[in-house]
Amino acid sequence: MEYVDHDLVRVWKSPTGGRSLDDLMVVLYRGDGVEVLSRNLTSTEVRLGPGRDGWVRGDLKTTTKAPLALAFIDVGQGDACLMTTPSGHRVLVDGGENKLAARYLASRFWDQTVAGEDVHFDAIVVTHGDADHFDGLSTLVIDAAADKRPRKGIRVTAARVFHNGLVKRGSSLADREQLGPAVDEGGTLFAPVLDDPRAAKDANRPFERWNRALDELAQRAPTSISRLDDQTAGAFDFLGDVKVEVLGPTIHRLKDGTLGLPLLAEEGSSSLSAAQTINGHSIVLRITYGNVTTLLTGDLNAGSEADLLKRGVEVRADVLKVPHHGSDDVSRPFIDAIQPLISIISAGDEDTRRD
């Protein structure tokens, strides 16, 4: 296998193909894999798959070094990103709220699903406990495994599940109690963090379903479940030369020795908010491979963005998954510090009732 080393190339049905769309097979982008069958100064013959041979005009420039691939999955309103490393490791960050992530993955890995094989992820990361980021993971684990239709059913396993330690309880509770019994330390309220979300017996419905999904993953294959914060080191060492730094959330050790995350208020208000708290303590990942860096920010809000900058954390990145779907929680100083070349905004109001 070789990998395209041009920004984009057109693959034609014949070496003398015209310039109409009827003659065009596909457009390949930098990093796409091909098998080169022959090459000369005027054309390069490539194989895209069984029975899919085509030609590129001129001598196609390729490299044998596999790329780091990040697929930002269209899940409508929500987030989901699949990272595939050059060595073939797979890390799924969030999964949206509906079945669209499961549909994408079932189609992408159809050769394995058709063969009756499980699709394995080296890690699943839940950046935070909002349904539009993780309820689709329950659909992937539970519902998609029972779907027998080609390219729609998929049975997954995971070696690791990472989360931020916060679990939402029922909405009937006061905001200060929705993430568990708050701890008052010096006038600041802290939400307790859990190493395993299943330890919360009064979780809300999306978390109840996710807990069932975690049980299902554990039954299929050994799965470790652990929390990530800014003090975490070595969690992603299994990725080899792909470096992953955990920039947030910022954990606090309380006087009684337990760990907590401060409850946060709405912007410009002193009223504590469970929603702001769980968003502001999103897992933030800075991924570096070669000389390219990507920043995944979950639903980080302006206050937490300012805290990262105040702490002097290096946030510069070439590719940015814009916080909180591009809402007004994104601050200009934060964007200025990142200086992204490419910004990804995952948002939408599409109807999720898709077959």
PDB file of C-alpha atoms in Angstrom, residues 10-311:
ATOM      1  CA  ARG A  10      -8.285  12.795 -10.071  1.00  0.00           C
ATOM      2  CA  VAL A  11      -8.509   9.127 -11.000  1.00  0.00           C
ATOM      3  CA  TRP A  12      -9.824   8.461 -14.524  1.00  0.00           C
ATOM      4  CA  LYS A  13     -11.380   5.370 -16.077  1.00  0.00           C
ATOM      5  CA  SER A  14      -8.707   5.140 -18.796  1.00  0.00           C
ATOM      6  CA  PRO A  15      -5.190   6.495 -19.349  1.00  0.00           C
ATOM      7  CA  THR A  16      -6.540   8.718 -22.126  1.00  0.00           C
ATOM      8  CA  GLY A  17      -9.730   9.676 -20.316  1.00  0.00           C
ATOM      9  CA  GLY A  18     -11.337  12.970 -21.172  1.00  0.00           C
ATOM     10  CA  ARG A  19     -12.175  15.772 -18.826  1.00  0.00           C
ATOM     11  CA  SER A  20     -15.898  15.093 -18.351  1.00  0.00           C
ATOM     12  CA  LEU A  21     -17.427  13.778 -15.132  1.00  0.00           C
ATOM     13  CA  ASP A  22     -18.426  10.602 -16.985  1.00  0.00           C
ATOM     14  CA  ASP A  23     -14.725   9.732 -17.333  1.00  0.00           C
ATOM     15  CA  LEU A  24     -13.910  10.492 -13.692  1.00  0.00           C
ATOM     16  CA  MET A  25     -13.770   7.635 -11.167  1.00  0.00           C
ATOM     17  CA  VAL A  26     -12.916   9.427  -7.940  1.00  0.00           C
ATOM     18  CA  VAL A  27     -10.912  12.270  -6.427  1.00  0.00           C
ATOM     19  CA  LEU A  28      -8.213  11.194  -3.967  1.00  0.00           C
ATOM     20  CA  TYR A  29      -6.779  13.369  -1.230  1.00  0.00           C
ATOM     21  CA  ARG A  30      -3.415  13.458   0.489  1.00  0.00           C
ATOM     22  CA  GLY A  31      -3.020  10.325   2.613  1.00  0.00           C
ATOM     23  CA  ASP A  32      -5.533   8.152   0.726  1.00  0.00           C
ATOM     24  CA  GLY A  33      -4.232   4.636   0.179  1.00  0.00           C
ATOM     25  CA  VAL A  34      -3.712   3.148  -3.287  1.00  0.00           C
ATOM     26  CA  GLU A  35      -1.912   0.245  -4.924  1.00  0.00           C
ATOM     27  CA  VAL A  36       0.322   1.484  -7.742  1.00  0.00           C
ATOM     28  CA  LEU A  37       0.273  -0.981 -10.631  1.00  0.00           C
ATOM     29  CA  SER A  38       2.492   0.906 -13.081  1.00  0.00           C
ATOM     30  CA  ARG A  39       3.784   4.402 -13.674  1.00  0.00           C
ATOM     31  CA  ASN A  40       5.488   6.476 -16.350  1.00  0.00           C
ATOM     32  CA  LEU A  41       5.826  10.144 -17.219  1.00  0.00           C
ATOM     33  CA  THR A  42       2.358  10.394 -18.746  1.00  0.00           C
ATOM     34  CA  SER A  43       0.177   8.295 -16.438  1.00  0.00           C
ATOM     35  CA  THR A  44       0.087   6.157 -13.278  1.00  0.00           C
ATOM     36  CA  GLU A  45      -2.152   3.084 -13.063  1.00  0.00           C
ATOM     37  CA  VAL A  46      -3.641   2.552  -9.608  1.00  0.00           C
ATOM     38  CA  ARG A  47      -5.911  -0.012  -7.960  1.00  0.00           C
ATOM     39  CA  LEU A  48      -8.496   1.324  -5.550  1.00  0.00           C
ATOM     40  CA  GLY A  49      -9.988  -2.065  -4.711  1.00  0.00           C
ATOM     41  CA  PRO A  50     -11.066  -5.325  -6.373  1.00  0.00           C
ATOM     42  CA  GLY A  51     -12.073  -4.559  -9.951  1.00  0.00           C
ATOM     43  CA  ARG A  52     -11.452  -0.830  -9.490  1.00  0.00           C
ATOM     44  CA  ASP A  53      -8.400   0.118 -11.558  1.00  0.00           C
ATOM     45  CA  GLY A  54      -7.928   3.646 -12.801  1.00  0.00           C
ATOM     46  CA  TRP A  55      -5.354   6.103 -14.079  1.00  0.00           C
ATOM     47  CA  VAL A  56      -3.868   9.344 -12.814  1.00  0.00           C
ATOM     48  CA  ARG A  57      -2.376  11.734 -15.328  1.00  0.00           C
ATOM     49  CA  GLY A  58       1.385  12.067 -14.914  1.00  0.00           C
ATOM     50  CA  ASP A  59       3.686  10.406 -12.397  1.00  0.00           C
ATOM     51  CA  LEU A  60       1.677  10.118  -9.160  1.00  0.00           C
ATOM     52  CA  LYS A  61       3.733  11.122  -6.135  1.00  0.00           C
ATOM     53  CA  THR A  62       3.260   8.693  -3.252  1.00  0.00           C
ATOM     54  CA  THR A  63       4.789   7.890   0.107  1.00  0.00           C
ATOM     55  CA  THR A  64       5.022   4.655   2.073  1.00  0.00           C
ATOM     56  CA  LYS A  65       4.402   6.490   5.361  1.00  0.00           C
ATOM     57  CA  ALA A  66       0.806   6.088   6.463  1.00  0.00           C
ATOM     58  CA  PRO A  67      -1.012   9.243   7.651  1.00  0.00           C
ATOM     59  CA  LEU A  68      -2.802   9.985  10.883  1.00  0.00           C
ATOM     60  CA  ALA A  69      -6.460  10.132   9.866  1.00  0.00           C
ATOM     61  CA  LEU A  70      -9.206  11.972  11.737  1.00  0.00           C
ATOM     62  CA  ALA A  71     -12.758  11.562  10.482  1.00  0.00           C
ATOM     63  CA  PHE A  72     -15.192  14.115  11.911  1.00  0.00           C
ATOM     64  CA  ILE A  73     -18.478  12.243  11.611  1.00  0.00           C
ATOM     65  CA  ASP A  74     -21.652  14.066  10.587  1.00  0.00           C
ATOM     66  CA  VAL A  75     -24.017  13.318  13.472  1.00  0.00           C
ATOM     67  CA  GLY A  76     -26.144  16.438  13.103  1.00  0.00           C
ATOM     68  CA  GLN A  77     -26.172  18.347  16.385  1.00  0.00           C
ATOM     69  CA  GLY A  78     -23.361  16.715  18.333  1.00  0.00           C
ATOM     70  CA  ASP A  79     -19.782  15.520  18.144  1.00  0.00           C
ATOM     71  CA  ALA A  80     -18.073  12.343  16.973  1.00  0.00           C
ATOM     72  CA  CYS A  81     -14.525  11.858  15.707  1.00  0.00           C
ATOM     73  CA  LEU A  82     -12.715   8.685  14.671  1.00  0.00           C
ATOM     74  CA  MET A  83      -8.915   8.786  14.834  1.00  0.00           C
ATOM     75  CA  THR A  84      -6.961   6.075  13.009  1.00  0.00           C
ATOM     76  CA  THR A  85      -3.203   6.059  13.549  1.00  0.00           C
ATOM     77  CA  PRO A  86      -0.546   5.005  11.032  1.00  0.00           C
ATOM     78  CA  SER A  87      -0.130   1.746  12.968  1.00  0.00           C
ATOM     79  CA  GLY A  88      -3.863   1.038  12.727  1.00  0.00           C
ATOM     80  CA  HIS A  89      -4.980   1.957  16.240  1.00  0.00           C
ATOM     81  CA  ARG A  90      -8.523   3.343  16.472  1.00  0.00           C
ATOM     82  CA  VAL A  91      -9.713   5.944  18.975  1.00  0.00           C
ATOM     83  CA  LEU A  92     -13.348   7.083  18.914  1.00  0.00           C
ATOM     84  CA  VAL A  93     -13.954  10.457  20.588  1.00  0.00           C
ATOM     85  CA  ASP A  94     -17.671  10.927  21.380  1.00  0.00           C
ATOM     86  CA  GLY A  95     -20.523   9.458  19.352  1.00  0.00           C
ATOM     87  CA  GLY A  96     -23.280  12.024  18.896  1.00  0.00           C
ATOM     88  CA  GLU A  97     -26.807  11.525  20.196  1.00  0.00           C
ATOM     89  CA  ASN A  98     -28.393   9.432  17.464  1.00  0.00           C
ATOM     90  CA  LYS A  99     -27.625   6.444  15.248  1.00  0.00           C
ATOM     91  CA  LEU A 100     -25.612   8.343  12.626  1.00  0.00           C
ATOM     92  CA  ALA A 101     -22.203   7.501  14.118  1.00  0.00           C
ATOM     93  CA  ALA A 102     -23.164   3.820  14.255  1.00  0.00           C
ATOM     94  CA  ARG A 103     -24.354   3.980  10.629  1.00  0.00           C
ATOM     95  CA  TYR A 104     -21.088   5.595   9.526  1.00  0.00           C
ATOM     96  CA  LEU A 105     -18.950   3.028  11.354  1.00  0.00           C
ATOM     97  CA  ALA A 106     -21.030   0.084  10.132  1.00  0.00           C
ATOM     98  CA  SER A 107     -20.605   1.263   6.552  1.00  0.00           C
ATOM     99  CA  ARG A 108     -16.913   2.078   6.942  1.00  0.00           C
ATOM    100  CA  PHE A 109     -16.070  -1.323   8.426  1.00  0.00           C
ATOM    101  CA  TRP A 110     -18.601  -3.325   6.432  1.00  0.00           C
ATOM    102  CA  ASP A 111     -15.956  -5.849   5.320  1.00  0.00           C
ATOM    103  CA  GLN A 112     -15.500  -6.887   8.947  1.00  0.00           C
ATOM    104  CA  THR A 113     -19.179  -6.796   9.848  1.00  0.00           C
ATOM    105  CA  VAL A 114     -20.159  -8.833   6.781  1.00  0.00           C
ATOM    106  CA  ALA A 115     -17.586 -11.419   7.822  1.00  0.00           C
ATOM    107  CA  GLY A 116     -19.189 -11.587  11.274  1.00  0.00           C
ATOM    108  CA  GLU A 117     -16.201  -9.982  12.998  1.00  0.00           C
ATOM    109  CA  ASP A 118     -16.214  -7.523  15.866  1.00  0.00           C
ATOM    110  CA  VAL A 119     -14.849  -4.041  15.145  1.00  0.00           C
ATOM    111  CA  HIS A 120     -12.294  -3.177  17.813  1.00  0.00           C
ATOM    112  CA  PHE A 121     -11.453   0.256  19.205  1.00  0.00           C
ATOM    113  CA  ASP A 122      -8.304   0.763  21.225  1.00  0.00           C
ATOM    114  CA  ALA A 123     -10.089   3.531  23.120  1.00  0.00           C
ATOM    115  CA  ILE A 124     -13.440   5.293  23.340  1.00  0.00           C
ATOM    116  CA  VAL A 125     -13.321   8.778  24.846  1.00  0.00           C
ATOM    117  CA  VAL A 126     -16.422  10.459  26.288  1.00  0.00           C
ATOM    118  CA  THR A 127     -15.390  14.101  26.541  1.00  0.00           C
ATOM    119  CA  HIS A 128     -18.300  14.891  28.891  1.00  0.00           C
ATOM    120  CA  GLY A 129     -21.763  13.701  29.805  1.00  0.00           C
ATOM    121  CA  ASP A 130     -24.018  15.630  27.427  1.00  0.00           C
ATOM    122  CA  ALA A 131     -26.313  13.355  25.435  1.00  0.00           C
ATOM    123  CA  ASP A 132     -25.328  14.914  22.084  1.00  0.00           C
ATOM    124  CA  HIS A 133     -21.784  13.695  22.707  1.00  0.00           C
ATOM    125  CA  PHE A 134     -22.264  10.226  24.147  1.00  0.00           C
ATOM    126  CA  ASP A 135     -25.807   8.827  23.837  1.00  0.00           C
ATOM    127  CA  GLY A 136     -24.969   7.670  20.313  1.00  0.00           C
ATOM    128  CA  LEU A 137     -22.241   5.486  21.802  1.00  0.00           C
ATOM    129  CA  SER A 138     -24.928   3.498  23.624  1.00  0.00           C
ATOM    130  CA  THR A 139     -26.741   3.128  20.304  1.00  0.00           C
ATOM    131  CA  LEU A 140     -23.487   1.907  18.750  1.00  0.00           C
ATOM    132  CA  VAL A 141     -22.794  -0.641  21.480  1.00  0.00           C
ATOM    133  CA  ILE A 142     -26.308  -1.908  22.204  1.00  0.00           C
ATOM    134  CA  ASP A 143     -28.645  -1.279  19.280  1.00  0.00           C
ATOM    135  CA  ALA A 144     -26.286  -1.574  16.314  1.00  0.00           C
ATOM    136  CA  ALA A 145     -25.108  -4.993  17.521  1.00  0.00           C
ATOM    137  CA  ALA A 146     -28.661  -6.303  17.138  1.00  0.00           C
ATOM    138  CA  ASP A 147     -29.168  -4.840  13.643  1.00  0.00           C
ATOM    139  CA  LYS A 148     -28.688  -7.595  11.058  1.00  0.00           C
ATOM    140  CA  ARG A 149     -29.023  -5.395   7.966  1.00  0.00           C
ATOM    141  CA  PRO A 150     -25.887  -5.106   5.793  1.00  0.00           C
ATOM    142  CA  ARG A 151     -23.857  -1.932   6.414  1.00  0.00           C
ATOM    143  CA  LYS A 152     -26.114  -1.001   9.349  1.00  0.00           C
ATOM    144  CA  GLY A 153     -25.304  -3.611  11.963  1.00  0.00           C
ATOM    145  CA  ILE A 154     -21.979  -3.539  13.796  1.00  0.00           C
ATOM    146  CA  ARG A 155     -20.700  -5.195  16.974  1.00  0.00           C
ATOM    147  CA  VAL A 156     -17.878  -3.284  18.641  1.00  0.00           C
ATOM    148  CA  THR A 157     -15.365  -3.937  21.397  1.00  0.00           C
ATOM    149  CA  ALA A 158     -13.123  -1.485  23.230  1.00  0.00           C
ATOM    150  CA  ALA A 159      -9.896  -1.972  25.171  1.00  0.00           C
ATOM    151  CA  ARG A 160     -10.300   1.320  27.055  1.00  0.00           C
ATOM    152  CA  VAL A 161     -13.054   3.785  27.891  1.00  0.00           C
ATOM    153  CA  PHE A 162     -12.010   7.239  29.106  1.00  0.00           C
ATOM    154  CA  HIS A 163     -14.329   9.849  30.665  1.00  0.00           C
ATOM    155  CA  ASN A 164     -14.155  13.063  32.728  1.00  0.00           C
ATOM    156  CA  GLY A 165     -15.564  11.621  35.964  1.00  0.00           C
ATOM    157  CA  LEU A 166     -18.820  13.610  36.117  1.00  0.00           C
ATOM    158  CA  VAL A 167     -22.179  11.839  36.027  1.00  0.00           C
ATOM    159  CA  LYS A 168     -25.510  13.631  35.614  1.00  0.00           C
ATOM    160  CA  ARG A 169     -28.313  12.780  38.019  1.00  0.00           C
ATOM    161  CA  GLY A 170     -32.006  13.613  37.619  1.00  0.00           C
ATOM    162  CA  SER A 171     -32.965  17.084  36.418  1.00  0.00           C
ATOM    163  CA  SER A 172     -35.429  17.443  39.311  1.00  0.00           C
ATOM    164  CA  LEU A 173     -32.485  18.010  41.643  1.00  0.00           C
ATOM    165  CA  ALA A 174     -31.008  21.447  42.315  1.00  0.00           C
ATOM    166  CA  ASP A 175     -28.130  22.333  39.987  1.00  0.00           C
ATOM    167  CA  ARG A 176     -25.622  22.048  42.829  1.00  0.00           C
ATOM    168  CA  GLU A 177     -26.683  18.402  43.366  1.00  0.00           C
ATOM    169  CA  GLN A 178     -27.162  17.213  39.762  1.00  0.00           C
ATOM    170  CA  LEU A 179     -23.552  16.018  39.543  1.00  0.00           C
ATOM    171  CA  GLY A 180     -23.570  14.381  42.969  1.00  0.00           C
ATOM    172  CA  PRO A 181     -23.416  15.706  46.536  1.00  0.00           C
ATOM    173  CA  ALA A 182     -21.432  18.945  46.351  1.00  0.00           C
ATOM    174  CA  VAL A 183     -18.479  19.473  48.699  1.00  0.00           C
ATOM    175  CA  ASP A 184     -17.992  22.968  50.144  1.00  0.00           C
ATOM    176  CA  GLU A 185     -14.353  23.853  50.554  1.00  0.00           C
ATOM    177  CA  GLY A 186     -13.481  27.419  51.458  1.00  0.00           C
ATOM    178  CA  GLY A 187     -16.704  28.705  49.934  1.00  0.00           C
ATOM    179  CA  THR A 188     -16.163  26.901  46.621  1.00  0.00           C
ATOM    180  CA  LEU A 189     -18.450  23.982  45.771  1.00  0.00           C
ATOM    181  CA  PHE A 190     -16.915  20.928  44.134  1.00  0.00           C
ATOM    182  CA  ALA A 191     -18.616  18.090  42.287  1.00  0.00           C
ATOM    183  CA  PRO A 192     -17.274  14.636  43.157  1.00  0.00           C
ATOM    184  CA  VAL A 193     -15.614  12.636  40.384  1.00  0.00           C
ATOM    185  CA  LEU A 194     -16.047   8.916  39.815  1.00  0.00           C
ATOM    186  CA  ASP A 195     -13.473   6.566  38.340  1.00  0.00           C
ATOM    187  CA  ASP A 196     -16.309   4.438  36.949  1.00  0.00           C
ATOM    188  CA  PRO A 197     -19.634   6.116  36.035  1.00  0.00           C
ATOM    189  CA  ARG A 198     -21.501   2.948  36.975  1.00  0.00           C
ATOM    190  CA  ALA A 199     -20.811   3.773  40.627  1.00  0.00           C
ATOM    191  CA  ALA A 200     -23.560   6.433  40.464  1.00  0.00           C
ATOM    192  CA  LYS A 201     -26.778   4.572  41.212  1.00  0.00           C
ATOM    193  CA  ASP A 202     -29.031   7.602  40.613  1.00  0.00           C
ATOM    194  CA  ALA A 203     -27.790   8.510  37.123  1.00  0.00           C
ATOM    195  CA  ASN A 204     -30.108  10.091  34.553  1.00  0.00           C
ATOM    196  CA  ARG A 205     -31.487   8.085  31.633  1.00  0.00           C
ATOM    197  CA  PRO A 206     -28.655   8.633  29.122  1.00  0.00           C
ATOM    198  CA  PHE A 207     -26.130   7.597  31.763  1.00  0.00           C
ATOM    199  CA  GLU A 208     -28.246   4.580  32.763  1.00  0.00           C
ATOM    200  CA  ARG A 209     -28.171   3.456  29.132  1.00  0.00           C
ATOM    201  CA  TRP A 210     -24.443   4.149  28.875  1.00  0.00           C
ATOM    202  CA  ASN A 211     -23.859   2.072  32.002  1.00  0.00           C
ATOM    203  CA  ARG A 212     -25.648  -0.830  30.319  1.00  0.00           C
ATOM    204  CA  ALA A 213     -23.434  -0.306  27.278  1.00  0.00           C
ATOM    205  CA  LEU A 214     -20.316  -0.409  29.474  1.00  0.00           C
ATOM    206  CA  ASP A 215     -21.514  -3.709  30.963  1.00  0.00           C
ATOM    207  CA  GLU A 216     -22.053  -5.046  27.452  1.00  0.00           C
ATOM    208  CA  LEU A 217     -18.552  -4.004  26.338  1.00  0.00           C
ATOM    209  CA  ALA A 218     -17.044  -5.705  29.387  1.00  0.00           C
ATOM    210  CA  GLN A 219     -18.884  -8.937  28.548  1.00  0.00           C
ATOM    211  CA  ARG A 220     -17.558  -8.952  24.991  1.00  0.00           C
ATOM    212  CA  ALA A 221     -13.875  -8.317  25.757  1.00  0.00           C
ATOM    213  CA  PRO A 222     -11.631  -6.971  28.549  1.00  0.00           C
ATOM    214  CA  THR A 223     -12.351  -3.242  28.893  1.00  0.00           C
ATOM    215  CA  SER A 224     -10.687  -0.829  31.300  1.00  0.00           C
ATOM    216  CA  ILE A 225     -12.658   2.236  32.411  1.00  0.00           C
ATOM    217  CA  SER A 226     -10.770   5.240  33.742  1.00  0.00           C
ATOM    218  CA  ARG A 227     -10.941   8.975  34.205  1.00  0.00           C
ATOM    219  CA  LEU A 228      -8.813  11.588  32.446  1.00  0.00           C
ATOM    220  CA  ASP A 229      -7.704  14.976  33.794  1.00  0.00           C
ATOM    221  CA  ASP A 230      -4.810  17.408  33.424  1.00  0.00           C
ATOM    222  CA  GLN A 231      -2.658  15.251  35.711  1.00  0.00           C
ATOM    223  CA  THR A 232      -3.069  12.127  33.588  1.00  0.00           C
ATOM    224  CA  ALA A 233       0.122  10.817  32.016  1.00  0.00           C
ATOM    225  CA  GLY A 234       0.673   7.824  29.780  1.00  0.00           C
ATOM    226  CA  ALA A 235      -2.968   7.023  29.021  1.00  0.00           C
ATOM    227  CA  PHE A 236      -2.316   7.099  25.270  1.00  0.00           C
ATOM    228  CA  ASP A 237       1.192   5.638  25.213  1.00  0.00           C
ATOM    229  CA  PHE A 238      -0.201   2.672  23.281  1.00  0.00           C
ATOM    230  CA  LEU A 239      -0.416   4.970  20.233  1.00  0.00           C
ATOM    231  CA  GLY A 240       3.362   5.024  19.813  1.00  0.00           C
ATOM    232  CA  ASP A 241       4.601   8.024  17.829  1.00  0.00           C
ATOM    233  CA  VAL A 242       1.200   9.747  17.982  1.00  0.00           C
ATOM    234  CA  LYS A 243       1.441  12.037  21.023  1.00  0.00           C
ATOM    235  CA  VAL A 244      -1.760  12.788  22.949  1.00  0.00           C
ATOM    236  CA  GLU A 245      -1.720  15.347  25.774  1.00  0.00           C
ATOM    237  CA  VAL A 246      -4.645  15.641  28.184  1.00  0.00           C
ATOM    238  CA  LEU A 247      -5.046  19.386  28.860  1.00  0.00           C
ATOM    239  CA  GLY A 248      -8.279  19.253  30.828  1.00  0.00           C
ATOM    240  CA  PRO A 249     -10.287  19.063  32.958  1.00  0.00           C
ATOM    241  CA  THR A 250      -8.244  20.639  35.768  1.00  0.00           C
ATOM    242  CA  ILE A 251      -8.593  18.343  38.779  1.00  0.00           C
ATOM    243  CA  HIS A 252      -8.549  19.522  42.413  1.00  0.00           C
ATOM    244  CA  ARG A 253      -7.511  17.468  45.435  1.00  0.00           C
ATOM    245  CA  LEU A 254      -9.699  18.371  48.399  1.00  0.00           C
ATOM    246  CA  LYS A 255      -8.693  18.496  52.056  1.00  0.00           C
ATOM    247  CA  ASP A 256     -10.214  15.090  52.766  1.00  0.00           C
ATOM    248  CA  GLY A 257      -8.043  13.549  50.035  1.00  0.00           C
ATOM    249  CA  THR A 258     -10.854  13.099  47.518  1.00  0.00           C
ATOM    250  CA  LEU A 259     -10.845  14.619  44.028  1.00  0.00           C
ATOM    251  CA  GLY A 260     -13.352  17.106  42.675  1.00  0.00           C
ATOM    252  CA  LEU A 261     -14.146  19.585  39.936  1.00  0.00           C
ATOM    253  CA  PRO A 262     -15.487  23.047  40.846  1.00  0.00           C
ATOM    254  CA  LEU A 263     -19.088  23.841  40.066  1.00  0.00           C
ATOM    255  CA  LEU A 264     -19.244  26.592  37.447  1.00  0.00           C
ATOM    256  CA  ALA A 265     -21.677  29.442  36.931  1.00  0.00           C
ATOM    257  CA  GLU A 266     -23.331  30.743  33.812  1.00  0.00           C
ATOM    258  CA  GLU A 267     -21.309  33.429  32.044  1.00  0.00           C
ATOM    259  CA  GLY A 268     -21.940  36.774  33.742  1.00  0.00           C
ATOM    260  CA  SER A 269     -23.926  35.179  36.557  1.00  0.00           C
ATOM    261  CA  SER A 270     -23.270  33.874  40.046  1.00  0.00           C
ATOM    262  CA  SER A 271     -25.858  31.080  39.655  1.00  0.00           C
ATOM    263  CA  LEU A 272     -24.222  27.674  39.577  1.00  0.00           C
ATOM    264  CA  SER A 273     -25.104  25.545  36.568  1.00  0.00           C
ATOM    265  CA  ALA A 274     -24.783  21.793  36.132  1.00  0.00           C
ATOM    266  CA  ALA A 275     -24.741  22.293  32.349  1.00  0.00           C
ATOM    267  CA  GLN A 276     -21.905  24.846  32.490  1.00  0.00           C
ATOM    268  CA  THR A 277     -20.005  22.620  34.911  1.00  0.00           C
ATOM    269  CA  ILE A 278     -20.137  19.467  32.827  1.00  0.00           C
ATOM    270  CA  ASN A 279     -19.295  21.411  29.634  1.00  0.00           C
ATOM    271  CA  GLY A 280     -16.482  23.409  31.221  1.00  0.00           C
ATOM    272  CA  HIS A 281     -14.821  20.246  32.457  1.00  0.00           C
ATOM    273  CA  SER A 282     -14.781  18.566  29.041  1.00  0.00           C
ATOM    274  CA  ILE A 283     -11.783  16.396  28.265  1.00  0.00           C
ATOM    275  CA  VAL A 284      -9.426  18.431  26.062  1.00  0.00           C
ATOM    276  CA  LEU A 285      -6.969  16.476  23.904  1.00  0.00           C
ATOM    277  CA  ARG A 286      -3.977  17.879  22.009  1.00  0.00           C
ATOM    278  CA  ILE A 287      -2.828  15.373  19.390  1.00  0.00           C
ATOM    279  CA  THR A 288       0.520  15.698  17.642  1.00  0.00           C
ATOM    280  CA  TYR A 289       1.874  13.589  14.800  1.00  0.00           C
ATOM    281  CA  GLY A 290       4.941  14.802  12.942  1.00  0.00           C
ATOM    282  CA  ASN A 291       4.626  18.568  12.651  1.00  0.00           C
ATOM    283  CA  VAL A 292       0.799  18.699  12.699  1.00  0.00           C
ATOM    284  CA  THR A 293      -1.228  19.245  15.876  1.00  0.00           C
ATOM    285  CA  THR A 294      -4.981  18.858  16.430  1.00  0.00           C
ATOM    286  CA  LEU A 295      -6.974  20.174  19.390  1.00  0.00           C
ATOM    287  CA  LEU A 296     -10.215  18.451  20.429  1.00  0.00           C
ATOM    288  CA  THR A 297     -12.145  20.578  22.907  1.00  0.00           C
ATOM    289  CA  GLY A 298     -15.538  18.981  23.610  1.00  0.00           C
ATOM    290  CA  ASP A 299     -17.973  21.640  24.836  1.00  0.00           C
ATOM    291  CA  LEU A 300     -15.389  23.794  26.594  1.00  0.00           C
ATOM    292  CA  ASN A 301     -16.810  27.158  27.652  1.00  0.00           C
ATOM    293  CA  ALA A 302     -15.287  30.626  27.867  1.00  0.00           C
ATOM    294  CA  GLY A 303     -14.423  30.406  31.559  1.00  0.00           C
ATOM    295  CA  SER A 304     -12.527  27.160  31.143  1.00  0.00           C
ATOM    296  CA  GLU A 305     -10.823  28.458  28.011  1.00  0.00           C
ATOM    297  CA  ALA A 306      -9.591  31.446  30.029  1.00  0.00           C
ATOM    298  CA  ASP A 307      -8.395  29.093  32.770  1.00  0.00           C
ATOM    299  CA  LEU A 308      -6.287  27.111  30.283  1.00  0.00           C
ATOM    300  CA  LEU A 309      -4.677  30.307  29.027  1.00  0.00           C
ATOM    301  CA  LYS A 310      -4.096  31.560  32.576  1.00  0.00           C
ATOM    302  CA  ARG A 311      -2.320  28.313  33.437  1.00  0.00           C
TER     303      ARG A 311
END
